[in-house]
Amino acid sequence: MGMIEFRKRVLPVINNGPQGIPGMVKVSDNGKTGISINLSIVDTCNPTKDCMTYCYGTRGPIAFKNSILAQAANTRRFTYLETASQSEVDAECENIAESVRKGKQTWIRWNGVGDLIPGSVRVINRMAELHPEITQWVVTRKVNEAATLSDKPSIKILFSLDSSTPDTILQRAKDLRKTYKRAKFRFSSLASA
């Protein structure tokens, strides 16, 4: 299923689902991503041509109704946290840290599906301050949002590329990579068969 068909199927689910701001982010745990935080693809992603064709988030359990609603709720929560009080952001960080500990992991993946938005960046940066023992794998295709991530050793940025990534984005990402001294910044590339 391509992204256009996915949007047509998912938007009514999101629009007819709950619309309030959830009390806490839903942290997921699955075989593909481990403990992760997922956001709504249709609300946060700027997919390339290849990504629109091959996105694993458009099929399987991650694309079932309950998962779509959880992703949309997380997106609303992070949009709220962009301007929320510091105490609310700190409470969210504690919620996430507790989920990581319960899962007996020392790391979390951001954006098992979906991508960065300013509110999630705020939480990631605060998590790096409050819980530097938790490695945060941040997967993104967004240069502007990646540029606002803290240069902390517990942050590992995995910038996704594919053969349809525009040269301007690739160059901006390469330039951004040079600015990080403590955080790791790596590239991942989608290979399609």
PDB file of C-alpha atoms in Angstrom:
ATOM      1  CA  MET A   1       0.000   0.000   0.000  1.00  0.00           C
ATOM      2  CA  GLY A   2       1.409   3.381  -0.954  1.00  0.00           C
ATOM      3  CA  MET A   3       1.259   6.514   1.162  1.00  0.00           C
ATOM      4  CA  ILE A   4      -1.695   8.024  -0.723  1.00  0.00           C
ATOM      5  CA  GLU A   5      -3.850   4.951  -0.106  1.00  0.00           C
ATOM      6  CA  PHE A   6      -2.621   4.814   3.480  1.00  0.00           C
ATOM      7  CA  ARG A   7      -3.652   8.435   4.091  1.00  0.00           C
ATOM      8  CA  LYS A   8      -7.098   7.778   2.612  1.00  0.00           C
ATOM      9  CA  ARG A   9      -7.554   4.812   4.946  1.00  0.00           C
ATOM     10  CA  VAL A  10      -6.047   6.366   8.078  1.00  0.00           C
ATOM     11  CA  LEU A  11      -7.349   9.945   8.116  1.00  0.00           C
ATOM     12  CA  PRO A  12     -10.974   8.897   8.791  1.00  0.00           C
ATOM     13  CA  VAL A  13      -9.752   6.647  11.633  1.00  0.00           C
ATOM     14  CA  ILE A  14      -7.846   9.550  13.202  1.00  0.00           C
ATOM     15  CA  ASN A  15     -10.578  12.132  12.575  1.00  0.00           C
ATOM     16  CA  ASN A  16     -13.302   9.884  14.039  1.00  0.00           C
ATOM     17  CA  GLY A  17     -11.180   8.803  17.012  1.00  0.00           C
ATOM     18  CA  PRO A  18     -10.600  10.556  20.338  1.00  0.00           C
ATOM     19  CA  GLN A  19      -9.364  14.137  19.924  1.00  0.00           C
ATOM     20  CA  GLY A  20      -8.312  15.154  23.436  1.00  0.00           C
ATOM     21  CA  ILE A  21      -4.802  15.494  24.809  1.00  0.00           C
ATOM     22  CA  PRO A  22      -3.807  12.206  26.479  1.00  0.00           C
ATOM     23  CA  GLY A  23      -2.344  12.289  29.967  1.00  0.00           C
ATOM     24  CA  MET A  24       0.849  10.465  28.996  1.00  0.00           C
ATOM     25  CA  VAL A  25       2.648   9.253  25.901  1.00  0.00           C
ATOM     26  CA  LYS A  26       2.052   5.617  24.970  1.00  0.00           C
ATOM     27  CA  VAL A  27       5.348   3.768  24.801  1.00  0.00           C
ATOM     28  CA  SER A  28       5.255   0.714  22.523  1.00  0.00           C
ATOM     29  CA  ASP A  29       7.185  -2.532  22.658  1.00  0.00           C
ATOM     30  CA  ASN A  30       7.412  -4.773  19.628  1.00  0.00           C
ATOM     31  CA  GLY A  31       9.764  -7.154  17.856  1.00  0.00           C
ATOM     32  CA  LYS A  32      10.746  -4.724  15.086  1.00  0.00           C
ATOM     33  CA  THR A  33      11.687  -1.647  17.090  1.00  0.00           C
ATOM     34  CA  GLY A  34      11.887  -2.830  20.718  1.00  0.00           C
ATOM     35  CA  ILE A  35      10.711  -0.153  23.114  1.00  0.00           C
ATOM     36  CA  SER A  36       9.731   2.800  20.987  1.00  0.00           C
ATOM     37  CA  ILE A  37       7.652   5.909  20.708  1.00  0.00           C
ATOM     38  CA  ASN A  38       5.578   6.170  17.560  1.00  0.00           C
ATOM     39  CA  LEU A  39       3.954   9.236  16.075  1.00  0.00           C
ATOM     40  CA  SER A  40       1.366   9.602  13.350  1.00  0.00           C
ATOM     41  CA  ILE A  41       2.886   9.160   9.908  1.00  0.00           C
ATOM     42  CA  VAL A  42       0.258  11.351   8.238  1.00  0.00           C
ATOM     43  CA  ASP A  43       0.824  14.179  10.732  1.00  0.00           C
ATOM     44  CA  THR A  44       4.621  14.141  11.082  1.00  0.00           C
ATOM     45  CA  CYS A  45       6.330  12.600   8.049  1.00  0.00           C
ATOM     46  CA  ASN A  46       7.686  14.248   4.922  1.00  0.00           C
ATOM     47  CA  PRO A  47       8.283  11.043   2.979  1.00  0.00           C
ATOM     48  CA  THR A  48      10.496  10.734  -0.060  1.00  0.00           C
ATOM     49  CA  LYS A  49       9.188   8.969  -3.161  1.00  0.00           C
ATOM     50  CA  ASP A  50      10.824   5.707  -2.061  1.00  0.00           C
ATOM     51  CA  CYS A  51       9.592   6.028   1.503  1.00  0.00           C
ATOM     52  CA  MET A  52       6.034   6.580   0.255  1.00  0.00           C
ATOM     53  CA  THR A  53       6.304   3.295  -1.607  1.00  0.00           C
ATOM     54  CA  TYR A  54       8.097   1.107   0.955  1.00  0.00           C
ATOM     55  CA  CYS A  55       7.179   2.480   4.397  1.00  0.00           C
ATOM     56  CA  TYR A  56       6.745  -0.487   6.745  1.00  0.00           C
ATOM     57  CA  GLY A  57       4.443   1.644   8.894  1.00  0.00           C
ATOM     58  CA  THR A  58       1.679   1.407   6.293  1.00  0.00           C
ATOM     59  CA  ARG A  59       1.016  -2.319   6.763  1.00  0.00           C
ATOM     60  CA  GLY A  60       0.890  -4.973   9.420  1.00  0.00           C
ATOM     61  CA  PRO A  61       0.069  -4.519  13.119  1.00  0.00           C
ATOM     62  CA  ILE A  62       1.654  -1.040  13.277  1.00  0.00           C
ATOM     63  CA  ALA A  63      -1.032   0.094  10.796  1.00  0.00           C
ATOM     64  CA  PHE A  64      -4.003  -1.447  12.614  1.00  0.00           C
ATOM     65  CA  LYS A  65      -6.672   0.888  14.018  1.00  0.00           C
ATOM     66  CA  ASN A  66      -5.512   0.765  17.662  1.00  0.00           C
ATOM     67  CA  SER A  67      -1.925   1.509  16.640  1.00  0.00           C
ATOM     68  CA  ILE A  68      -2.995   4.392  14.401  1.00  0.00           C
ATOM     69  CA  LEU A  69      -5.044   5.894  17.241  1.00  0.00           C
ATOM     70  CA  ALA A  70      -2.119   5.544  19.689  1.00  0.00           C
ATOM     71  CA  GLN A  71       0.242   7.228  17.206  1.00  0.00           C
ATOM     72  CA  ALA A  72      -2.222  10.087  16.697  1.00  0.00           C
ATOM     73  CA  ALA A  73      -2.642  10.459  20.470  1.00  0.00           C
ATOM     74  CA  ASN A  74       1.140  10.605  20.915  1.00  0.00           C
ATOM     75  CA  THR A  75       1.339  13.282  18.234  1.00  0.00           C
ATOM     76  CA  ARG A  76      -1.301  15.358  20.031  1.00  0.00           C
ATOM     77  CA  ARG A  77       0.536  14.852  23.341  1.00  0.00           C
ATOM     78  CA  PHE A  78       3.881  16.002  21.933  1.00  0.00           C
ATOM     79  CA  THR A  79       2.243  18.967  20.217  1.00  0.00           C
ATOM     80  CA  TYR A  80       0.892  19.940  23.635  1.00  0.00           C
ATOM     81  CA  LEU A  81       4.274  19.358  25.341  1.00  0.00           C
ATOM     82  CA  GLU A  82       5.967  21.789  22.965  1.00  0.00           C
ATOM     83  CA  THR A  83       4.658  24.658  25.106  1.00  0.00           C
ATOM     84  CA  ALA A  84       3.682  22.865  28.339  1.00  0.00           C
ATOM     85  CA  SER A  85       5.243  23.619  31.707  1.00  0.00           C
ATOM     86  CA  GLN A  86       8.662  22.191  32.495  1.00  0.00           C
ATOM     87  CA  SER A  87       7.126  20.081  35.263  1.00  0.00           C
ATOM     88  CA  GLU A  88       4.808  18.409  32.720  1.00  0.00           C
ATOM     89  CA  VAL A  89       7.724  17.694  30.403  1.00  0.00           C
ATOM     90  CA  ASP A  90       9.703  16.277  33.344  1.00  0.00           C
ATOM     91  CA  ALA A  91       6.760  14.036  34.310  1.00  0.00           C
ATOM     92  CA  GLU A  92       6.608  12.742  30.743  1.00  0.00           C
ATOM     93  CA  CYS A  93      10.322  11.973  30.855  1.00  0.00           C
ATOM     94  CA  GLU A  94       9.776   9.969  34.045  1.00  0.00           C
ATOM     95  CA  ASN A  95       6.918   8.061  32.367  1.00  0.00           C
ATOM     96  CA  ILE A  96       9.175   7.178  29.427  1.00  0.00           C
ATOM     97  CA  ALA A  97      12.115   6.237  31.659  1.00  0.00           C
ATOM     98  CA  GLU A  98       9.872   3.942  33.719  1.00  0.00           C
ATOM     99  CA  SER A  99       8.670   2.214  30.534  1.00  0.00           C
ATOM    100  CA  VAL A 100      12.272   1.628  29.468  1.00  0.00           C
ATOM    101  CA  ARG A 101      13.161   0.176  32.884  1.00  0.00           C
ATOM    102  CA  LYS A 102      10.068  -2.081  32.869  1.00  0.00           C
ATOM    103  CA  GLY A 103      11.138  -3.372  29.465  1.00  0.00           C
ATOM    104  CA  LYS A 104      14.562  -4.191  30.902  1.00  0.00           C
ATOM    105  CA  GLN A 105      16.287  -2.113  28.236  1.00  0.00           C
ATOM    106  CA  THR A 106      18.797   0.700  28.462  1.00  0.00           C
ATOM    107  CA  TRP A 107      17.595   2.390  25.277  1.00  0.00           C
ATOM    108  CA  ILE A 108      14.509   3.636  23.481  1.00  0.00           C
ATOM    109  CA  ARG A 109      13.838   4.217  19.812  1.00  0.00           C
ATOM    110  CA  TRP A 110      12.100   7.399  18.800  1.00  0.00           C
ATOM    111  CA  ASN A 111       9.946   7.232  15.699  1.00  0.00           C
ATOM    112  CA  GLY A 112       9.464   3.543  15.166  1.00  0.00           C
ATOM    113  CA  VAL A 113       6.985   5.188  12.805  1.00  0.00           C
ATOM    114  CA  GLY A 114       6.432   8.885  12.362  1.00  0.00           C
ATOM    115  CA  ASP A 115       9.031  11.625  12.689  1.00  0.00           C
ATOM    116  CA  LEU A 116      10.239  14.431  14.919  1.00  0.00           C
ATOM    117  CA  ILE A 117       8.119  17.405  15.854  1.00  0.00           C
ATOM    118  CA  PRO A 118       9.188  20.266  18.153  1.00  0.00           C
ATOM    119  CA  GLY A 119       7.417  18.786  21.202  1.00  0.00           C
ATOM    120  CA  SER A 120       9.130  15.419  20.862  1.00  0.00           C
ATOM    121  CA  VAL A 121      12.486  17.175  20.442  1.00  0.00           C
ATOM    122  CA  ARG A 122      11.840  19.045  23.697  1.00  0.00           C
ATOM    123  CA  VAL A 123      11.202  15.773  25.517  1.00  0.00           C
ATOM    124  CA  ILE A 124      14.223  14.035  23.947  1.00  0.00           C
ATOM    125  CA  ASN A 125      16.502  16.888  25.007  1.00  0.00           C
ATOM    126  CA  ARG A 126      15.123  16.877  28.551  1.00  0.00           C
ATOM    127  CA  MET A 127      15.406  13.069  28.752  1.00  0.00           C
ATOM    128  CA  ALA A 128      19.099  13.433  27.903  1.00  0.00           C
ATOM    129  CA  GLU A 129      19.474  15.740  30.909  1.00  0.00           C
ATOM    130  CA  LEU A 130      17.374  13.767  33.399  1.00  0.00           C
ATOM    131  CA  HIS A 131      18.268  10.237  32.260  1.00  0.00           C
ATOM    132  CA  PRO A 132      21.651  10.206  30.526  1.00  0.00           C
ATOM    133  CA  GLU A 133      21.841   6.472  31.276  1.00  0.00           C
ATOM    134  CA  ILE A 134      19.113   5.822  28.702  1.00  0.00           C
ATOM    135  CA  THR A 135      20.334   5.825  25.118  1.00  0.00           C
ATOM    136  CA  GLN A 136      17.868   7.508  22.790  1.00  0.00           C
ATOM    137  CA  TRP A 137      17.957   6.281  19.194  1.00  0.00           C
ATOM    138  CA  VAL A 138      16.311   9.074  17.213  1.00  0.00           C
ATOM    139  CA  VAL A 139      15.291   8.113  13.687  1.00  0.00           C
ATOM    140  CA  THR A 140      14.426  11.026  11.412  1.00  0.00           C
ATOM    141  CA  ARG A 141      14.379  12.413   7.877  1.00  0.00           C
ATOM    142  CA  LYS A 142      13.984  16.017   9.062  1.00  0.00           C
ATOM    143  CA  VAL A 143      17.093  18.204   9.021  1.00  0.00           C
ATOM    144  CA  ASN A 144      15.492  21.208  10.739  1.00  0.00           C
ATOM    145  CA  GLU A 145      14.197  19.218  13.700  1.00  0.00           C
ATOM    146  CA  ALA A 146      17.396  17.153  13.953  1.00  0.00           C
ATOM    147  CA  ALA A 147      19.329  20.418  14.203  1.00  0.00           C
ATOM    148  CA  THR A 148      17.513  21.207  17.473  1.00  0.00           C
ATOM    149  CA  LEU A 149      18.516  17.966  19.203  1.00  0.00           C
ATOM    150  CA  SER A 150      21.014  18.400  22.050  1.00  0.00           C
ATOM    151  CA  ASP A 151      24.613  17.397  21.535  1.00  0.00           C
ATOM    152  CA  LYS A 152      24.542  14.840  24.356  1.00  0.00           C
ATOM    153  CA  PRO A 153      26.269  11.427  24.399  1.00  0.00           C
ATOM    154  CA  SER A 154      22.999   9.584  25.118  1.00  0.00           C
ATOM    155  CA  ILE A 155      21.438  10.862  21.868  1.00  0.00           C
ATOM    156  CA  LYS A 156      22.094   8.768  18.766  1.00  0.00           C
ATOM    157  CA  ILE A 157      20.692  10.311  15.597  1.00  0.00           C
ATOM    158  CA  LEU A 158      19.954   7.949  12.735  1.00  0.00           C
ATOM    159  CA  PHE A 159      19.194  10.033   9.656  1.00  0.00           C
ATOM    160  CA  SER A 160      17.237   8.000   7.095  1.00  0.00           C
ATOM    161  CA  LEU A 161      18.133   8.232   3.427  1.00  0.00           C
ATOM    162  CA  ASP A 162      17.114   6.441   0.261  1.00  0.00           C
ATOM    163  CA  SER A 163      17.778   6.766  -3.461  1.00  0.00           C
ATOM    164  CA  SER A 164      15.066   9.431  -3.788  1.00  0.00           C
ATOM    165  CA  THR A 165      16.368  11.691  -0.992  1.00  0.00           C
ATOM    166  CA  PRO A 166      16.899  15.133  -2.561  1.00  0.00           C
ATOM    167  CA  ASP A 167      20.555  16.156  -2.874  1.00  0.00           C
ATOM    168  CA  THR A 168      19.858  19.359  -0.943  1.00  0.00           C
ATOM    169  CA  ILE A 169      18.553  17.380   2.053  1.00  0.00           C
ATOM    170  CA  LEU A 170      21.513  14.992   1.894  1.00  0.00           C
ATOM    171  CA  GLN A 171      23.986  17.889   1.853  1.00  0.00           C
ATOM    172  CA  ARG A 172      22.233  19.700   4.701  1.00  0.00           C
ATOM    173  CA  ALA A 173      22.271  16.471   6.737  1.00  0.00           C
ATOM    174  CA  LYS A 174      25.991  15.975   6.041  1.00  0.00           C
ATOM    175  CA  ASP A 175      26.671  19.551   7.143  1.00  0.00           C
ATOM    176  CA  LEU A 176      24.563  19.045  10.274  1.00  0.00           C
ATOM    177  CA  ARG A 177      26.421  15.853  11.128  1.00  0.00           C
ATOM    178  CA  LYS A 178      29.648  17.862  11.455  1.00  0.00           C
ATOM    179  CA  THR A 179      28.126  20.032  14.192  1.00  0.00           C
ATOM    180  CA  TYR A 180      27.616  17.141  16.602  1.00  0.00           C
ATOM    181  CA  LYS A 181      30.640  16.376  18.769  1.00  0.00           C
ATOM    182  CA  ARG A 182      29.138  14.265  21.591  1.00  0.00           C
ATOM    183  CA  ALA A 183      25.909  12.902  20.130  1.00  0.00           C
ATOM    184  CA  LYS A 184      26.377  10.242  17.471  1.00  0.00           C
ATOM    185  CA  PHE A 185      25.010  11.115  14.043  1.00  0.00           C
ATOM    186  CA  ARG A 186      24.799   8.311  11.514  1.00  0.00           C
ATOM    187  CA  PHE A 187      23.067   7.683   8.240  1.00  0.00           C
ATOM    188  CA  SER A 188      20.845   4.731   7.434  1.00  0.00           C
ATOM    189  CA  SER A 189      19.901   3.907   3.910  1.00  0.00           C
ATOM    190  CA  LEU A 190      16.840   2.100   2.649  1.00  0.00           C
ATOM    191  CA  ALA A 191      17.691  -0.554   0.122  1.00  0.00           C
ATOM    192  CA  SER A 192      14.729  -1.767  -1.863  1.00  0.00           C
ATOM    193  CA  ALA A 193      14.718  -4.959  -3.888  1.00  0.00           C
TER     194      ALA A 193
END
